[in-house]
CSV table of C-alpha atoms in Angstrom, one decimal:
chain,number,residue,atom,x,y,z
A,98,UNK,CA,-15.6,55.7,-18.6
A,99,UNK,CA,-17.7,54.2,-21.3
A,100,UNK,CA,-15.1,50.9,-20.6
A,101,UNK,CA,-16.7,50.3,-17.0
A,102,UNK,CA,-19.6,49.2,-17.8
A,103,UNK,CA,-17.9,46.8,-20.1
A,104,UNK,CA,-15.5,45.6,-17.8
A,105,UNK,CA,-17.9,45.1,-14.9
A,106,UNK,CA,-19.7,42.4,-17.6
A,107,UNK,CA,-16.2,40.7,-18.5
A,108,UNK,CA,-15.4,40.5,-14.6
A,109,UNK,CA,-19.1,39.5,-13.4
A,110,UNK,CA,-18.6,36.3,-16.0
A,111,UNK,CA,-15.3,35.3,-15.3
A,112,UNK,CA,-16.3,35.2,-11.5
A,113,UNK,CA,-19.0,33.0,-12.4
A,114,UNK,CA,-17.2,30.8,-14.7
A,115,UNK,CA,-14.5,30.4,-11.5
A,116,UNK,CA,-17.0,29.3,-9.1
A,117,UNK,CA,-19.4,27.2,-11.9
A,118,UNK,CA,-15.2,25.3,-12.2
A,119,UNK,CA,-14.3,25.0,-8.7
A,120,UNK,CA,-18.1,24.0,-7.6
A,121,UNK,CA,-18.0,21.5,-10.6
A,122,UNK,CA,-14.5,19.8,-9.2
A,123,UNK,CA,-16.1,19.7,-5.2
A,124,UNK,CA,-18.9,18.0,-6.7
A,125,UNK,CA,-17.0,15.9,-8.8
A,126,UNK,CA,-14.3,15.4,-5.8
A,127,UNK,CA,-16.8,13.9,-3.2
A,128,UNK,CA,-18.5,11.9,-6.4
A,129,UNK,CA,-15.6,10.0,-6.5
A,130,UNK,CA,-14.9,9.5,-2.9
A,131,UNK,CA,-18.2,7.4,-2.5
A,132,UNK,CA,-16.9,5.6,-5.6
A,133,UNK,CA,-14.1,5.3,-4.1
A,134,UNK,CA,-14.5,4.3,0.1
A,135,UNK,CA,-11.0,4.5,0.5
A,136,UNK,CA,-11.5,8.7,0.4
A,137,UNK,CA,-9.1,11.3,-0.6
A,138,UNK,CA,-5.8,9.8,0.0
A,139,UNK,CA,-6.6,6.5,-2.8
A,140,UNK,CA,-7.8,9.4,-5.5
A,141,UNK,CA,-4.4,11.4,-4.5
A,142,UNK,CA,-3.0,8.0,-5.2
A,143,UNK,CA,-3.8,7.3,-8.2
A,144,UNK,CA,-3.1,11.0,-9.2
A,145,UNK,CA,0.3,10.2,-8.6
A,146,UNK,CA,1.1,7.4,-11.2
A,147,UNK,CA,-0.5,10.2,-14.0
A,148,UNK,CA,3.2,10.4,-15.0
A,149,UNK,CA,3.4,6.7,-16.5
A,150,UNK,CA,1.1,5.2,-19.4
A,151,UNK,CA,-2.2,3.5,-17.9
A,152,UNK,CA,-0.6,0.0,-19.6
A,153,UNK,CA,2.6,-0.4,-17.6
A,154,UNK,CA,1.0,0.0,-14.4
A,155,UNK,CA,0.4,-3.7,-12.0
A,156,UNK,CA,-1.4,-3.0,-9.1
A,157,UNK,CA,-1.5,-6.8,-7.9
A,158,UNK,CA,1.4,-8.8,-7.2
A,159,UNK,CA,2.4,-12.7,-5.2
A,160,UNK,CA,4.3,-14.0,-3.2
A,161,UNK,CA,5.8,-16.6,-5.5
A,162,UNK,CA,9.6,-16.8,-5.6
A,163,UNK,CA,11.2,-16.5,-9.3
A,164,UNK,CA,14.6,-17.5,-10.2
A,165,UNK,CA,17.2,-15.3,-10.9
A,166,UNK,CA,17.8,-16.6,-13.9
A,167,UNK,CA,16.4,-19.0,-16.4
A,168,UNK,CA,16.2,-20.8,-19.6
A,169,UNK,CA,15.6,-19.5,-22.9
A,170,UNK,CA,12.2,-22.1,-23.3
A,171,UNK,CA,11.3,-21.8,-19.8
A,172,UNK,CA,11.5,-17.7,-20.2
A,173,UNK,CA,8.3,-18.6,-23.0
A,174,UNK,CA,6.2,-19.6,-21.1
A,175,UNK,CA,3.7,-17.6,-18.9
A,176,UNK,CA,3.3,-18.3,-15.3
A,177,UNK,CA,-0.4,-19.0,-14.7
A,178,UNK,CA,-1.5,-19.3,-10.8
A,179,UNK,CA,-5.1,-21.0,-10.3
A,180,UNK,CA,-7.1,-22.1,-7.3
A,181,UNK,CA,-3.8,-21.7,-5.3
A,182,UNK,CA,-3.7,-20.7,-1.6
A,183,UNK,CA,-1.8,-19.3,0.8
A,184,UNK,CA,-1.2,-20.3,4.7
A,185,UNK,CA,0.8,-18.0,7.1
A,186,UNK,CA,1.9,-18.8,10.1
A,187,UNK,CA,3.6,-16.6,12.9
A,188,UNK,CA,6.4,-18.9,14.3
A,189,UNK,CA,9.0,-19.6,16.7
A,190,UNK,CA,12.2,-21.8,16.6
A,191,UNK,CA,10.3,-23.8,19.3
A,192,UNK,CA,7.4,-25.1,17.7
A,193,UNK,CA,9.4,-26.3,14.3
A,194,UNK,CA,8.0,-29.4,14.5
A,195,UNK,CA,4.4,-28.3,15.6
A,196,UNK,CA,4.7,-26.2,12.5
A,197,UNK,CA,6.6,-28.7,10.3
A,198,UNK,CA,4.0,-31.0,10.5
A,199,UNK,CA,0.9,-28.3,10.1
A,200,UNK,CA,3.2,-27.3,6.4
A,201,UNK,CA,3.6,-30.5,5.8
A,202,UNK,CA,-0.5,-30.9,5.5
A,203,UNK,CA,-0.6,-28.1,3.6
A,204,UNK,CA,2.4,-28.3,0.7
A,205,UNK,CA,0.4,-31.0,-1.3
A,206,UNK,CA,-2.6,-29.6,-1.4
A,207,UNK,CA,-1.3,-26.2,-3.7
A,208,UNK,CA,0.0,-23.8,-0.6
A,209,UNK,CA,1.7,-21.0,-0.7
A,210,UNK,CA,3.9,-20.6,3.0
A,211,UNK,CA,4.9,-17.7,4.5
A,212,UNK,CA,6.3,-17.7,8.1
A,213,UNK,CA,6.6,-14.8,10.0
A,214,UNK,CA,9.4,-15.4,12.8
A,215,UNK,CA,8.6,-13.2,15.8
A,216,UNK,CA,11.6,-14.4,17.6
A,217,UNK,CA,14.3,-14.2,14.8
A,218,UNK,CA,15.7,-17.1,14.2
A,219,UNK,CA,16.2,-17.9,10.7
A,220,UNK,CA,18.9,-20.4,10.2
A,221,UNK,CA,17.3,-23.0,12.4
A,222,UNK,CA,14.5,-24.1,9.5
A,223,UNK,CA,16.8,-24.2,6.8
A,224,UNK,CA,17.3,-28.3,7.7
A,225,UNK,CA,14.0,-28.6,6.4
A,226,UNK,CA,12.8,-30.0,2.9
A,227,UNK,CA,10.6,-27.2,2.2
A,228,UNK,CA,11.9,-24.0,3.9
A,229,UNK,CA,13.1,-22.5,1.0
A,230,UNK,CA,10.6,-22.4,-0.4
A,231,UNK,CA,8.7,-20.9,1.7
A,232,UNK,CA,8.8,-17.4,2.2
A,233,UNK,CA,10.7,-16.0,5.5
A,234,UNK,CA,9.7,-12.3,7.1
A,235,UNK,CA,12.0,-11.6,10.8
A,236,UNK,CA,10.5,-9.1,12.8
A,237,UNK,CA,11.5,-9.5,16.7
A,238,UNK,CA,9.0,-9.9,18.7
A,239,UNK,CA,5.8,-8.9,16.7
A,240,UNK,CA,2.6,-10.2,16.5
A,241,UNK,CA,1.0,-12.2,14.2
A,242,UNK,CA,-2.3,-9.3,13.2
A,243,UNK,CA,1.0,-6.5,13.5
A,244,UNK,CA,2.9,-9.3,9.9
A,245,UNK,CA,-1.2,-9.7,8.2
A,246,UNK,CA,-1.0,-5.5,8.5
A,247,UNK,CA,2.4,-5.2,7.1
A,248,UNK,CA,3.1,-8.2,5.0
A,249,UNK,CA,-0.2,-9.4,3.0
A,250,UNK,CA,-1.9,-6.3,1.6
A,251,UNK,CA,-4.7,-7.5,-0.6
A,252,UNK,CA,-3.3,-6.0,-3.9
A,253,UNK,CA,-0.2,-8.7,-2.6
A,254,UNK,CA,-2.4,-11.4,-1.8
A,255,UNK,CA,-4.8,-11.3,-4.9
A,256,UNK,CA,-4.0,-14.2,-6.7
A,257,UNK,CA,-4.8,-16.9,-3.4
A,258,UNK,CA,-8.5,-18.0,-3.5
A,259,UNK,CA,-7.7,-18.1,0.8
A,260,UNK,CA,-5.8,-17.1,3.2
A,261,UNK,CA,-5.5,-19.3,5.6
A,262,UNK,CA,-4.1,-16.7,9.0
A,263,UNK,CA,-3.4,-19.4,11.8
A,264,UNK,CA,-1.2,-19.8,14.4
A,265,UNK,CA,1.6,-21.8,15.6
A,266,UNK,CA,0.6,-24.2,18.1
A,267,UNK,CA,-2.1,-25.9,16.7
A,268,UNK,CA,-3.1,-30.1,15.8
A,269,UNK,CA,-3.3,-30.7,12.7
A,270,UNK,CA,-3.9,-34.8,12.9
A,271,UNK,CA,-7.5,-34.9,11.5
A,272,UNK,CA,-7.4,-32.2,9.6
A,273,UNK,CA,-6.7,-31.5,6.1
A,274,UNK,CA,-7.0,-28.3,3.5
A,275,UNK,CA,-8.4,-30.1,0.5
A,276,UNK,CA,-11.2,-32.0,2.1
A,277,UNK,CA,-12.2,-28.2,4.3
A,278,UNK,CA,-11.9,-25.9,1.1
A,279,UNK,CA,-14.6,-28.4,-0.7
A,280,UNK,CA,-16.4,-27.7,2.2
A,281,UNK,CA,-16.4,-23.8,2.0
A,282,UNK,CA,-16.5,-24.1,-1.5
A,283,UNK,CA,-19.5,-25.7,-1.3
A,284,UNK,CA,-21.3,-23.8,1.4
A,285,UNK,CA,-20.2,-20.5,0.4
A,286,UNK,CA,-18.5,-19.1,3.3
A,287,UNK,CA,-16.7,-16.4,3.1
A,288,UNK,CA,-14.8,-16.5,6.4
A,289,UNK,CA,-14.6,-19.8,8.3
A,290,UNK,CA,-11.9,-22.3,10.4
A,291,UNK,CA,-11.8,-25.1,11.5
A,292,UNK,CA,-13.3,-26.7,14.9
A,293,UNK,CA,-11.5,-27.4,17.7
A,294,UNK,CA,-11.4,-30.6,19.2
A,295,UNK,CA,-13.2,-30.5,23.1
A,296,UNK,CA,-9.8,-31.6,24.4
A,297,UNK,CA,-8.1,-28.5,23.3
A,298,UNK,CA,-6.7,-25.8,25.7
A,299,UNK,CA,-8.1,-22.6,25.3
A,300,UNK,CA,-11.6,-22.7,24.6
A,301,UNK,CA,-13.5,-19.0,24.6
A,302,UNK,CA,-16.2,-19.2,22.6
A,303,UNK,CA,-18.3,-22.8,22.9
A,304,UNK,CA,-19.2,-22.4,18.7
A,305,UNK,CA,-15.5,-22.9,17.9
A,306,UNK,CA,-15.9,-26.7,19.0
A,307,UNK,CA,-16.8,-29.8,17.3
A,308,UNK,CA,-20.0,-30.5,16.6
A,309,UNK,CA,-19.2,-34.6,16.1
A,310,UNK,CA,-22.4,-35.4,14.2
A,311,UNK,CA,-21.8,-32.6,11.6
A,312,UNK,CA,-19.8,-31.7,8.7
A,313,UNK,CA,-19.7,-27.6,9.7
A,314,UNK,CA,-22.3,-25.1,11.6
A,315,UNK,CA,-23.4,-21.6,11.6
A,316,UNK,CA,-24.4,-21.4,14.9
A,317,UNK,CA,-24.3,-22.3,18.3
A,318,UNK,CA,-27.0,-23.1,20.9
A,319,UNK,CA,-26.4,-22.7,24.8
A,320,UNK,CA,-28.5,-21.0,27.4
A,321,UNK,CA,-26.2,-21.0,30.3
A,322,UNK,CA,-23.8,-18.8,31.2
A,323,UNK,CA,-24.3,-14.5,30.8
A,324,UNK,CA,-24.3,-14.8,26.9
A,325,UNK,CA,-27.7,-17.5,25.4
A,326,UNK,CA,-27.6,-18.7,22.4
A,327,UNK,CA,-30.9,-20.1,20.6
A,328,UNK,CA,-32.7,-19.8,17.2
A,329,UNK,CA,-33.3,-15.7,17.6
A,330,UNK,CA,-29.5,-15.3,18.6
A,331,UNK,CA,-28.6,-13.1,15.5
A,332,UNK,CA,-24.9,-12.2,15.6
A,333,UNK,CA,-21.6,-13.0,17.1
A,334,UNK,CA,-20.9,-15.1,19.7
A,335,UNK,CA,-23.7,-17.3,18.9
A,336,UNK,CA,-23.6,-17.0,15.0
A,337,UNK,CA,-21.4,-15.0,12.4
A,338,UNK,CA,-18.2,-16.0,14.3
A,339,UNK,CA,-15.0,-17.3,13.6
A,340,UNK,CA,-11.8,-16.7,16.6
A,341,UNK,CA,-8.7,-15.4,16.4
A,342,UNK,CA,-6.4,-18.2,16.5
A,343,UNK,CA,-7.4,-20.0,12.7
A,344,UNK,CA,-9.0,-18.0,10.4
A,345,UNK,CA,-9.4,-18.5,6.9
A,346,UNK,CA,-10.8,-16.0,4.3
A,347,UNK,CA,-11.9,-15.7,1.1
A,348,UNK,CA,-10.6,-13.2,-1.5
A,349,UNK,CA,-12.9,-10.6,-0.6
A,350,UNK,CA,-13.5,-11.2,2.8
A,351,UNK,CA,-9.7,-10.7,3.0
A,352,UNK,CA,-9.2,-7.8,1.2
A,353,UNK,CA,-12.2,-6.3,4.0
A,354,UNK,CA,-10.1,-7.9,7.1
A,355,UNK,CA,-7.6,-6.0,5.6
A,356,UNK,CA,-8.4,-2.4,6.3
A,357,UNK,CA,-10.6,-4.5,9.6
A,358,UNK,CA,-7.2,-4.7,11.2
A,359,UNK,CA,-6.0,-1.4,13.1
A,360,UNK,CA,-2.1,-0.6,12.3
A,361,UNK,CA,-1.1,0.2,15.9
A,362,UNK,CA,-3.9,-2.2,17.8
A,363,UNK,CA,-1.0,-5.2,17.9
A,364,UNK,CA,-3.0,-8.0,19.7
A,365,UNK,CA,-6.3,-8.1,17.6
A,366,UNK,CA,-8.7,-8.3,20.6
A,367,UNK,CA,-12.2,-7.9,20.1
A,368,UNK,CA,-11.6,-7.6,15.7
A,369,UNK,CA,-13.5,-11.3,15.5
A,370,UNK,CA,-16.9,-9.9,17.0
A,371,UNK,CA,-16.1,-7.4,13.6
A,372,UNK,CA,-15.2,-10.4,11.1
A,373,UNK,CA,-18.9,-10.9,10.4
A,374,UNK,CA,-18.9,-7.4,8.7
A,375,UNK,CA,-16.5,-8.7,5.9
A,376,UNK,CA,-18.3,-11.7,5.1
A,377,UNK,CA,-19.4,-10.3,1.6
A,378,UNK,CA,-22.8,-11.0,2.8
A,379,UNK,CA,-25.2,-12.4,5.4
A,380,UNK,CA,-22.7,-13.2,8.1
A,381,UNK,CA,-25.0,-16.1,9.6
A,382,UNK,CA,-25.1,-17.9,6.2
A,383,UNK,CA,-21.0,-16.5,5.5
A,384,UNK,CA,-19.6,-17.7,8.1
A,385,UNK,CA,-19.1,-21.5,10.0
A,386,UNK,CA,-17.0,-23.8,11.2
A,387,UNK,CA,-15.8,-26.8,9.9
A,388,UNK,CA,-16.6,-29.4,11.8
A,389,UNK,CA,-15.8,-32.9,9.7
A,390,UNK,CA,-11.6,-31.1,9.4
A,391,UNK,CA,-11.2,-30.1,12.6
A,392,UNK,CA,-8.0,-29.3,15.0
A,393,UNK,CA,-6.6,-28.9,18.4
A,394,UNK,CA,-5.8,-25.8,20.1
A,395,UNK,CA,-2.2,-26.3,22.3
A,396,UNK,CA,-2.2,-23.4,24.0
A,397,UNK,CA,1.4,-23.0,24.1
A,398,UNK,CA,2.6,-19.8,24.2
A,399,UNK,CA,5.4,-18.8,23.0
A,400,UNK,CA,5.6,-15.3,22.1
A,401,UNK,CA,7.2,-12.9,25.1
A,402,UNK,CA,7.5,-15.9,27.3
A,403,UNK,CA,10.3,-18.0,28.6
A,404,UNK,CA,12.9,-19.2,26.1
A,405,UNK,CA,14.1,-22.7,26.0
A,406,UNK,CA,17.2,-21.9,27.8
A,407,UNK,CA,15.1,-20.7,30.6
A,408,UNK,CA,13.3,-24.3,30.7
A,409,UNK,CA,16.7,-25.9,30.9
A,410,UNK,CA,18.8,-23.4,32.8
A,411,UNK,CA,20.1,-26.4,36.1
A,412,UNK,CA,20.3,-23.1,38.6
A,413,UNK,CA,16.8,-23.7,40.4
A,414,UNK,CA,17.2,-20.0,41.4
A,415,UNK,CA,17.7,-18.2,38.0
A,416,UNK,CA,15.0,-20.8,36.7
A,417,UNK,CA,12.7,-19.4,38.8
A,418,UNK,CA,14.0,-15.6,38.6
A,419,UNK,CA,13.1,-16.2,34.7
A,420,UNK,CA,10.2,-17.8,34.8
A,421,UNK,CA,9.2,-14.8,37.5
A,422,UNK,CA,10.1,-12.5,34.7
A,423,UNK,CA,8.2,-14.5,31.7
A,424,UNK,CA,4.9,-14.0,34.2
A,425,UNK,CA,5.8,-10.7,34.5
A,426,UNK,CA,5.7,-10.0,30.7
A,427,UNK,CA,2.5,-12.3,30.2
A,428,UNK,CA,0.9,-9.9,33.0
A,429,UNK,CA,2.4,-7.3,30.9
A,430,UNK,CA,1.1,-8.4,27.6
A,431,UNK,CA,-2.7,-9.0,29.1
A,432,UNK,CA,-3.6,-5.9,30.0
A,433,UNK,CA,-2.1,-4.4,26.8
A,434,UNK,CA,-4.6,-6.5,25.2
A,435,UNK,CA,-7.0,-5.5,27.5
A,436,UNK,CA,-6.4,-2.1,26.6
A,437,UNK,CA,-6.2,-2.5,23.1
A,438,UNK,CA,-10.2,-4.1,22.8
A,439,UNK,CA,-11.3,-1.3,24.9
A,440,UNK,CA,-9.5,1.6,21.7
A,441,UNK,CA,-10.6,-0.6,19.3
A,442,UNK,CA,-14.0,-0.8,20.7
A,443,UNK,CA,-14.4,3.5,21.1
A,444,UNK,CA,-12.7,3.1,17.9
A,445,UNK,CA,-15.5,1.5,15.7
A,446,UNK,CA,-18.0,3.4,18.0
A,447,UNK,CA,-16.8,6.7,16.7
A,448,UNK,CA,-16.1,5.6,13.4
A,449,UNK,CA,-19.8,4.8,12.6
A,450,UNK,CA,-21.2,7.8,14.2
A,451,UNK,CA,-18.7,10.4,12.1
A,452,UNK,CA,-20.2,8.1,8.5
A,453,UNK,CA,-22.9,9.5,8.2
A,454,UNK,CA,-23.0,7.6,4.8
A,455,UNK,CA,-22.4,4.4,6.7
A,456,UNK,CA,-25.4,2.0,6.7
A,457,UNK,CA,-25.2,-0.9,9.7
A,458,UNK,CA,-26.5,-4.4,8.1
A,459,UNK,CA,-27.1,-5.9,10.9
A,460,UNK,CA,-28.7,-2.7,12.9
A,461,UNK,CA,-31.9,-4.4,14.0
A,462,UNK,CA,-30.0,-7.3,15.0
A,463,UNK,CA,-27.7,-5.2,17.2
A,464,UNK,CA,-30.4,-3.8,19.2
A,465,UNK,CA,-32.3,-7.1,19.6
A,466,UNK,CA,-29.2,-8.3,21.2
A,467,UNK,CA,-28.8,-5.1,23.5
A,468,UNK,CA,-31.8,-5.2,24.3
A,469,UNK,CA,-32.1,-9.3,25.9
A,470,UNK,CA,-28.4,-8.7,27.9
A,471,UNK,CA,-30.4,-5.4,29.4
A,472,UNK,CA,-33.7,-7.1,30.5
A,473,UNK,CA,-30.9,-9.6,31.5
A,474,UNK,CA,-29.4,-7.8,33.9
A,475,UNK,CA,-32.1,-6.1,35.2
């Protein structure tokens, strides 16, 4: 009986120690989660590596091809990749000549080339001199953003200074990658795009049109239409904006953008309006359009469109049927894109509401823009 008070004291001390330990672990996890914005999944992945000695872990990779064999002298040399950049393009065989013209512009400027084949046809590219040096990835009927999310992880492309994620239907007669990047670096642009020739097809935003008298621009002035752009405009699409057809990202901007890409929303609609959040600072200064190195958007729709065999069909009735089917596919793609745009907006708004620790770097700018729109509609 005399031992009961002693045992009670021991139990109390033990419970206190367990409580303090559990509380400490909980606070430590919270602190680590704040330090690592990717949350508990990141922490779990790190803990899963505890079985390896730290020095053997290489978290980064690249897309450079490696030889199956080499001489003893070449083996002793360390490959150093400096100031290397990446060009990634979704391609179909029907755009082969145009893609060849694009790649020929980039190869002399120390670029690694990766082709995302959405039509499954890789064999048709082997006759090009540079094809054996390019990376070829095949997935039937998948979009640029689907490929990018799965194969351009930031740790894999971390050796590249800039990532060019371009469409295949761009004319590059008046574009030089070296001169382009020189302007980007000089002006401190983290996200950019070449300006569009005014004669391009499918120009959706005035800010992307080439200004003939400028080297580059960060904003546009336009008092026509429903979107009014003036000096007071502080966000997309008047400033801090590039479109999705030919974006160029710095290493840091791409790491952020990769996380912005939604795994299941393949068309990427609406994401261009949020790219400024990945500009590593003030989007009105870090995002720009290069006028002196410009491109032509040809607006050729291959993914989900009619095949070349359909266009060459001799039977007019069969041709009409196939073109009708292609038109139906285009309609369904448009519906899917519109639905994805709405889903992306809802996810963004919900994420903003749920993340109590996140501070919008452009809060007052967004409020002013909304206020002006309401006043205009009234």
